[in-house]
Amino acid sequence: MIAVSISRKFKIIPVPISDIDSIKTFDLHLPSGTALITGIQVTTDVAGLGNLGRLTLQSNDRTDIFISLAVNANELQPADEVLMGIDTDDLEMQPEWVSGKIAQSHEIAINGDTTLLHCIYRTYQPANFMLKVYLQYQEREETDKEEESNDREFYTELYSTADQTAGLS
Amino acid sequence: MESKYIHKAFSFTVDTPNQSYNKKFDLDKNVSLLLGLLISSSDPKKLFYRGSQRIELSGDELYPEDYESKLLMSGISVPPNEKYVSLGNGVLSGNGEVKMLYKDTDNANAVFEPYVVTLVLKCELK
């Protein structure tokens, strides 16, 4: 069966990072109806600086870290081999609109209290830039509806089988 | 029955910096599902650094306002069949009305010059 519905929603959270931040802690707020976070993506607005730092997230119930992501500038710098004139097919020396290596969404599934996420950004390379965190999530009502729908399908099938067994259909 | 696919491309020109462009496109009546999409440009660097958009299909929001264009772009090094951003099992086309609110924003890495933005939709026919 092709299930066609739009249950995903996005929250885009801009976080300014300063070159004096060695470690920056902040919280990300999601709507109270959030039932499940399903994806995360990070982008920056600077170019050519390579690896800027690392972003680590933890849910509000202070349980384990659920994801830790590298934060990279756009247009990765050429590898040392390229700068030294060595012929290489390394695509990372190309900008993203040529290589297609666009920041990817990391699939995650976190239940529990996801209305507030605790974050730590650790600087590897000081820079002023805007970090954007994209969170893809599902709202509680939609998740419940989906479960309810699945339950309904299950019981419909169960009763149908029972009816057939009893010779009623 | 074997499914049939079509690729629909809609373009517009961004001729003024720091402006929003509200565009509306209509899918053919025989389109049943939207399976994937991608955004490209006559000047990919400008789209990459300056572009963001909201996209909705038949009143349902697919991507919210300020969703950066670069996250929906691909590259010439990517095989053609892998270029599209997948929408999972597909989204019902409904009335087939695609609305796009494109926003051009200044960025130090890409100085403004007019450029063309193209939205390509991979659709399944009824």
Short mmCIF file of C-alpha atoms in Angstrom, two decimals:
data_model
loop_
_atom_site.label_atom_id
_atom_site.label_comp_id
_atom_site.label_asym_id
_atom_site.label_seq_id
_atom_site.Cartn_x
_atom_site.Cartn_y
_atom_site.Cartn_z
CA MET A 1 0.00 0.00 0.00
CA ILE A 2 1.31 3.47 -0.82
CA ALA A 3 0.99 5.59 2.28
CA VAL A 4 0.81 9.19 1.21
CA SER A 5 0.75 11.88 3.83
CA ILE A 6 2.72 14.87 4.97
CA SER A 7 3.49 14.44 8.63
CA ARG A 8 6.95 15.89 8.69
CA LYS A 9 7.60 19.41 9.82
CA PHE A 10 10.77 21.46 9.98
CA LYS A 11 12.11 23.83 12.56
CA ILE A 12 15.00 26.01 11.43
CA ILE A 13 17.09 27.45 14.26
CA PRO A 14 19.82 30.02 13.48
CA VAL A 15 22.64 30.12 16.06
CA PRO A 16 25.27 32.89 15.77
CA ILE A 17 28.78 31.60 16.49
CA SER A 18 31.53 34.06 17.38
CA ASP A 19 35.27 33.61 16.94
CA ILE A 20 35.69 34.09 20.71
CA ASP A 21 33.53 31.05 21.48
CA SER A 22 35.66 28.03 22.25
CA ILE A 23 32.69 26.15 23.64
CA LYS A 24 29.16 27.47 23.22
CA THR A 25 26.21 25.91 25.03
CA PHE A 26 22.63 26.65 24.01
CA ASP A 27 19.17 25.10 24.00
CA LEU A 28 16.92 24.40 21.03
CA HIS A 29 13.18 24.67 21.63
CA LEU A 30 10.64 22.61 19.73
CA PRO A 31 6.82 22.90 19.84
CA SER A 32 5.18 21.20 22.82
CA GLY A 33 3.35 18.78 20.52
CA THR A 34 6.60 17.29 19.25
CA ALA A 35 6.48 13.51 19.48
CA LEU A 36 9.46 12.43 17.50
CA ILE A 37 12.52 14.04 15.94
CA THR A 38 13.33 12.24 12.72
CA GLY A 39 16.16 14.17 11.10
CA ILE A 40 18.82 16.78 11.68
CA GLN A 41 20.91 18.88 9.31
CA VAL A 42 23.40 21.68 9.94
CA THR A 43 24.61 24.39 7.56
CA THR A 44 26.87 27.44 7.76
CA ASP A 45 27.13 30.64 5.75
CA VAL A 46 30.93 30.80 5.42
CA ALA A 47 33.15 29.42 2.70
CA GLY A 48 36.53 27.80 2.36
CA LEU A 49 37.44 27.32 6.02
CA GLY A 50 37.09 23.55 6.19
CA ASN A 51 36.09 21.93 9.47
CA LEU A 52 34.83 24.59 11.91
CA GLY A 53 33.76 22.54 14.90
CA ARG A 54 31.43 19.93 16.29
CA LEU A 55 27.83 20.12 17.46
CA THR A 56 26.56 17.67 20.07
CA LEU A 57 22.91 17.30 21.12
CA GLN A 58 21.21 15.79 24.15
CA SER A 59 17.49 15.47 24.91
CA ASN A 60 15.87 17.21 27.86
CA ASP A 61 15.80 14.19 30.17
CA ARG A 62 19.59 14.40 30.44
CA THR A 63 20.06 10.96 29.00
CA ASP A 64 22.86 10.04 26.64
CA ILE A 65 24.04 12.21 23.74
CA PHE A 66 21.96 11.28 20.72
CA ILE A 67 24.01 12.81 17.93
CA SER A 68 27.32 14.55 17.37
CA LEU A 69 27.88 16.27 14.02
CA ALA A 70 30.85 17.85 12.26
CA VAL A 71 30.21 21.49 11.32
CA ASN A 72 31.91 22.36 8.04
CA ALA A 73 32.21 25.55 6.03
CA ASN A 74 30.97 25.55 2.44
CA GLU A 75 33.35 24.90 -0.45
CA LEU A 76 35.83 22.58 1.24
CA GLN A 77 39.44 23.51 0.70
CA PRO A 78 41.55 21.46 -1.69
CA ALA A 79 43.36 18.50 -0.18
CA ASP A 80 47.09 18.92 0.46
CA GLU A 81 47.78 16.52 -2.42
CA VAL A 82 46.05 18.94 -4.82
CA LEU A 83 47.99 21.94 -3.48
CA MET A 84 51.24 20.02 -4.02
CA GLY A 85 50.38 19.30 -7.64
CA ILE A 86 49.51 15.63 -7.24
CA ASP A 87 46.82 14.52 -9.68
CA THR A 88 43.81 13.28 -7.70
CA ASP A 89 40.16 12.59 -8.40
CA ASP A 90 39.17 13.78 -4.94
CA LEU A 91 35.79 15.47 -5.44
CA GLU A 92 35.99 17.30 -2.13
CA MET A 93 38.08 19.97 -3.78
CA GLN A 94 35.04 20.98 -5.81
CA PRO A 95 32.27 23.24 -4.53
CA GLU A 96 29.05 21.52 -3.49
CA TRP A 97 27.11 22.64 -6.57
CA VAL A 98 29.57 20.65 -8.68
CA SER A 99 30.29 17.66 -6.44
CA GLY A 100 26.71 17.45 -5.16
CA LYS A 101 28.02 16.84 -1.65
CA ILE A 102 25.30 18.90 -0.05
CA ALA A 103 24.87 18.81 3.75
CA GLN A 104 22.85 15.67 4.32
CA SER A 105 20.01 15.04 6.71
CA HIS A 106 20.98 12.60 9.44
CA GLU A 107 18.15 10.24 10.22
CA ILE A 108 17.47 9.90 13.90
CA ALA A 109 14.52 8.79 16.00
CA ILE A 110 14.39 10.20 19.49
CA ASN A 111 11.41 9.66 21.73
CA GLY A 112 11.11 11.08 25.23
CA ASP A 113 11.21 14.75 26.05
CA THR A 114 12.30 16.41 22.84
CA THR A 115 10.71 19.82 23.45
CA LEU A 116 14.07 21.11 24.65
CA LEU A 117 17.42 19.94 23.32
CA HIS A 118 20.68 20.77 25.06
CA CYS A 119 23.51 21.56 22.65
CA ILE A 120 27.23 22.09 22.86
CA TYR A 121 29.19 23.58 20.00
CA ARG A 122 32.94 22.97 20.31
CA THR A 123 35.19 25.19 18.16
CA TYR A 124 38.00 23.62 16.17
CA GLN A 125 38.68 26.76 14.16
CA PRO A 126 37.66 30.25 15.39
CA ALA A 127 35.27 32.01 12.99
CA ASN A 128 32.25 34.32 12.98
CA PHE A 129 29.35 32.64 11.22
CA MET A 130 25.70 31.69 11.39
CA LEU A 131 25.10 28.04 12.20
CA LYS A 132 21.68 26.83 11.09
CA VAL A 133 20.20 23.73 12.64
CA TYR A 134 17.35 22.04 10.73
CA LEU A 135 15.24 19.70 12.82
CA GLN A 136 12.68 17.50 11.12
CA TYR A 137 9.98 16.30 13.50
CA GLN A 138 6.50 14.84 13.80
CA GLU A 139 3.78 16.31 15.96
CA ARG A 140 2.02 14.23 18.59
CA GLU A 141 -1.47 14.39 17.03
CA GLU A 142 -0.20 13.08 13.74
CA THR A 143 1.72 10.25 15.38
CA ASP A 144 -1.37 9.29 17.39
CA LYS A 145 -3.50 9.41 14.25
CA GLU A 146 -1.05 7.17 12.49
CA GLU A 147 -1.06 4.70 15.38
CA GLU A 148 -4.86 4.86 15.54
CA SER A 149 -5.03 4.24 11.80
CA ASN A 150 -2.65 1.28 12.10
CA ASP A 151 -4.76 -0.09 14.98
CA ARG A 152 -7.90 0.29 12.89
CA GLU A 153 -6.32 -1.54 9.96
CA PHE A 154 -5.14 -4.30 12.28
CA TYR A 155 -8.58 -4.81 13.88
CA THR A 156 -10.40 -4.58 10.53
CA GLU A 157 -8.15 -7.31 9.20
CA LEU A 158 -8.55 -9.35 12.41
CA TYR A 159 -12.36 -9.14 12.35
CA SER A 160 -12.42 -9.88 8.62
CA THR A 161 -10.34 -13.02 9.20
CA ALA A 162 -12.58 -14.00 12.11
CA ASP A 163 -15.69 -13.45 9.97
CA GLN A 164 -14.24 -15.61 7.22
CA THR A 165 -13.38 -18.31 9.73
CA ALA A 166 -16.93 -18.17 11.06
CA GLY A 167 -18.33 -18.24 7.52
CA LEU A 168 -19.97 -14.83 7.89
CA SER A 169 -18.47 -13.12 4.85
CA MET B 1 0.26 -1.64 -14.11
CA GLU B 2 3.51 0.06 -14.86
CA SER B 3 3.89 3.56 -13.48
CA LYS B 4 4.79 6.45 -15.75
CA TYR B 5 6.91 9.36 -14.68
CA ILE B 6 7.33 12.87 -15.96
CA HIS B 7 9.69 15.64 -14.98
CA LYS B 8 8.22 19.12 -14.88
CA ALA B 9 10.49 22.17 -14.84
CA PHE B 10 9.38 25.66 -13.82
CA SER B 11 11.69 28.66 -14.07
CA PHE B 12 11.73 32.32 -13.12
CA THR B 13 14.30 35.11 -13.10
CA VAL B 14 15.64 36.74 -9.96
CA ASP B 15 16.38 40.25 -11.18
CA THR B 16 16.43 42.31 -7.97
CA PRO B 17 18.58 41.60 -4.91
CA ASN B 18 17.04 41.01 -1.48
CA GLN B 19 13.54 40.43 -2.86
CA SER B 20 10.95 37.72 -2.34
CA TYR B 21 9.36 36.08 -5.38
CA ASN B 22 5.96 34.51 -5.00
CA LYS B 23 5.41 31.96 -7.77
CA LYS B 24 2.57 29.59 -8.56
CA PHE B 25 2.83 26.61 -10.91
CA ASP B 26 0.20 24.08 -11.94
CA LEU B 27 0.87 20.39 -12.44
CA ASP B 28 -0.93 18.51 -15.19
CA LYS B 29 -4.29 16.98 -14.23
CA ASN B 30 -2.97 13.46 -14.86
CA VAL B 31 -0.26 13.78 -12.18
CA SER B 32 -1.09 11.71 -9.13
CA LEU B 33 2.02 11.88 -6.97
CA LEU B 34 5.00 14.13 -6.44
CA LEU B 35 7.96 11.82 -5.85
CA GLY B 36 10.92 14.20 -5.66
CA LEU B 37 12.23 17.62 -6.47
CA LEU B 38 15.38 19.61 -7.05
CA ILE B 39 16.36 23.23 -7.53
CA SER B 40 18.93 24.42 -10.01
CA SER B 41 20.04 27.71 -11.47
CA SER B 42 21.79 29.43 -14.34
CA ASP B 43 24.29 30.54 -11.68
CA PRO B 44 24.47 27.78 -9.06
CA LYS B 45 26.81 29.72 -6.78
CA LYS B 46 24.25 32.50 -6.35
CA LEU B 47 21.44 30.03 -5.69
CA PHE B 48 23.67 28.16 -3.22
CA TYR B 49 24.62 31.18 -1.12
CA ARG B 50 21.69 33.56 -1.61
CA GLY B 51 18.59 31.42 -2.00
CA SER B 52 15.96 30.14 0.40
CA GLN B 53 12.34 29.19 -0.19
CA ARG B 54 9.05 27.89 1.06
CA ILE B 55 7.39 25.22 -1.11
CA GLU B 56 3.86 23.95 -0.81
CA LEU B 57 1.79 21.50 -2.83
CA SER B 58 -1.98 21.74 -2.83
CA GLY B 59 -1.91 23.80 0.38
CA ASP B 60 0.40 21.41 2.26
CA GLU B 61 3.80 22.73 3.23
CA LEU B 62 6.68 20.62 1.94
CA TYR B 63 9.47 22.96 3.04
CA PRO B 64 9.10 25.96 5.36
CA GLU B 65 10.11 29.55 4.75
CA ASP B 66 13.88 30.17 5.00
CA TYR B 67 14.70 26.58 4.03
CA GLU B 68 18.00 27.11 2.22
CA SER B 69 18.07 26.35 -1.49
CA LYS B 70 21.44 24.64 -1.19
CA LEU B 71 19.80 21.76 0.67
CA LEU B 72 17.65 21.03 -2.39
CA MET B 73 20.45 21.37 -4.95
CA SER B 74 22.49 18.69 -6.64
CA GLY B 75 25.71 18.78 -8.68
CA ILE B 76 26.93 17.95 -12.16
CA SER B 77 29.08 15.16 -10.70
CA VAL B 78 25.94 13.41 -9.43
CA PRO B 79 24.38 10.77 -11.72
CA PRO B 80 21.05 11.99 -13.19
CA ASN B 81 18.95 9.37 -11.41
CA GLU B 82 20.33 10.38 -8.02
CA LYS B 83 19.84 14.12 -8.31
CA TYR B 84 16.34 14.41 -6.83
CA VAL B 85 15.48 15.00 -3.19
CA SER B 86 13.15 12.12 -2.41
CA LEU B 87 9.75 12.72 -0.85
CA GLY B 88 9.50 9.14 0.38
CA ASN B 89 6.54 7.26 -1.03
CA GLY B 90 5.37 10.45 -2.67
CA VAL B 91 2.95 13.24 -1.88
CA LEU B 92 -0.55 13.35 -3.36
CA SER B 93 -0.76 16.10 -5.94
CA GLY B 94 -4.25 17.18 -4.81
CA ASN B 95 -5.29 20.16 -6.92
CA GLY B 96 -1.78 20.20 -8.45
CA GLU B 97 -1.04 23.75 -7.34
CA VAL B 98 2.62 24.29 -6.45
CA LYS B 99 3.45 27.50 -4.63
CA MET B 100 6.98 28.70 -4.11
CA LEU B 101 8.07 31.71 -2.07
CA TYR B 102 11.68 32.27 -3.10
CA LYS B 103 13.82 34.73 -1.19
CA ASP B 104 17.12 36.24 -2.35
CA THR B 105 19.37 37.38 0.51
CA ASP B 106 22.74 39.14 0.40
CA ASN B 107 25.79 36.97 1.00
CA ALA B 108 29.44 38.03 0.91
CA ASN B 109 30.39 34.88 -1.01
CA ALA B 110 28.14 35.63 -4.01
CA VAL B 111 27.65 39.19 -5.29
CA PHE B 112 24.26 39.74 -6.93
CA GLU B 113 23.71 39.53 -10.66
CA PRO B 114 20.41 38.42 -12.20
CA TYR B 115 20.03 34.66 -12.31
CA VAL B 116 17.39 32.09 -13.23
CA VAL B 117 15.99 29.65 -10.66
CA THR B 118 14.51 26.35 -11.87
CA LEU B 119 12.35 24.03 -9.81
CA VAL B 120 12.20 20.50 -11.24
CA LEU B 121 9.51 18.09 -10.03
CA LYS B 122 9.53 14.34 -10.55
CA CYS B 123 5.91 13.25 -10.87
CA GLU B 124 4.06 9.97 -11.22
CA LEU B 125 1.12 9.87 -13.60
CA LYS B 126 -2.28 8.32 -12.89
#
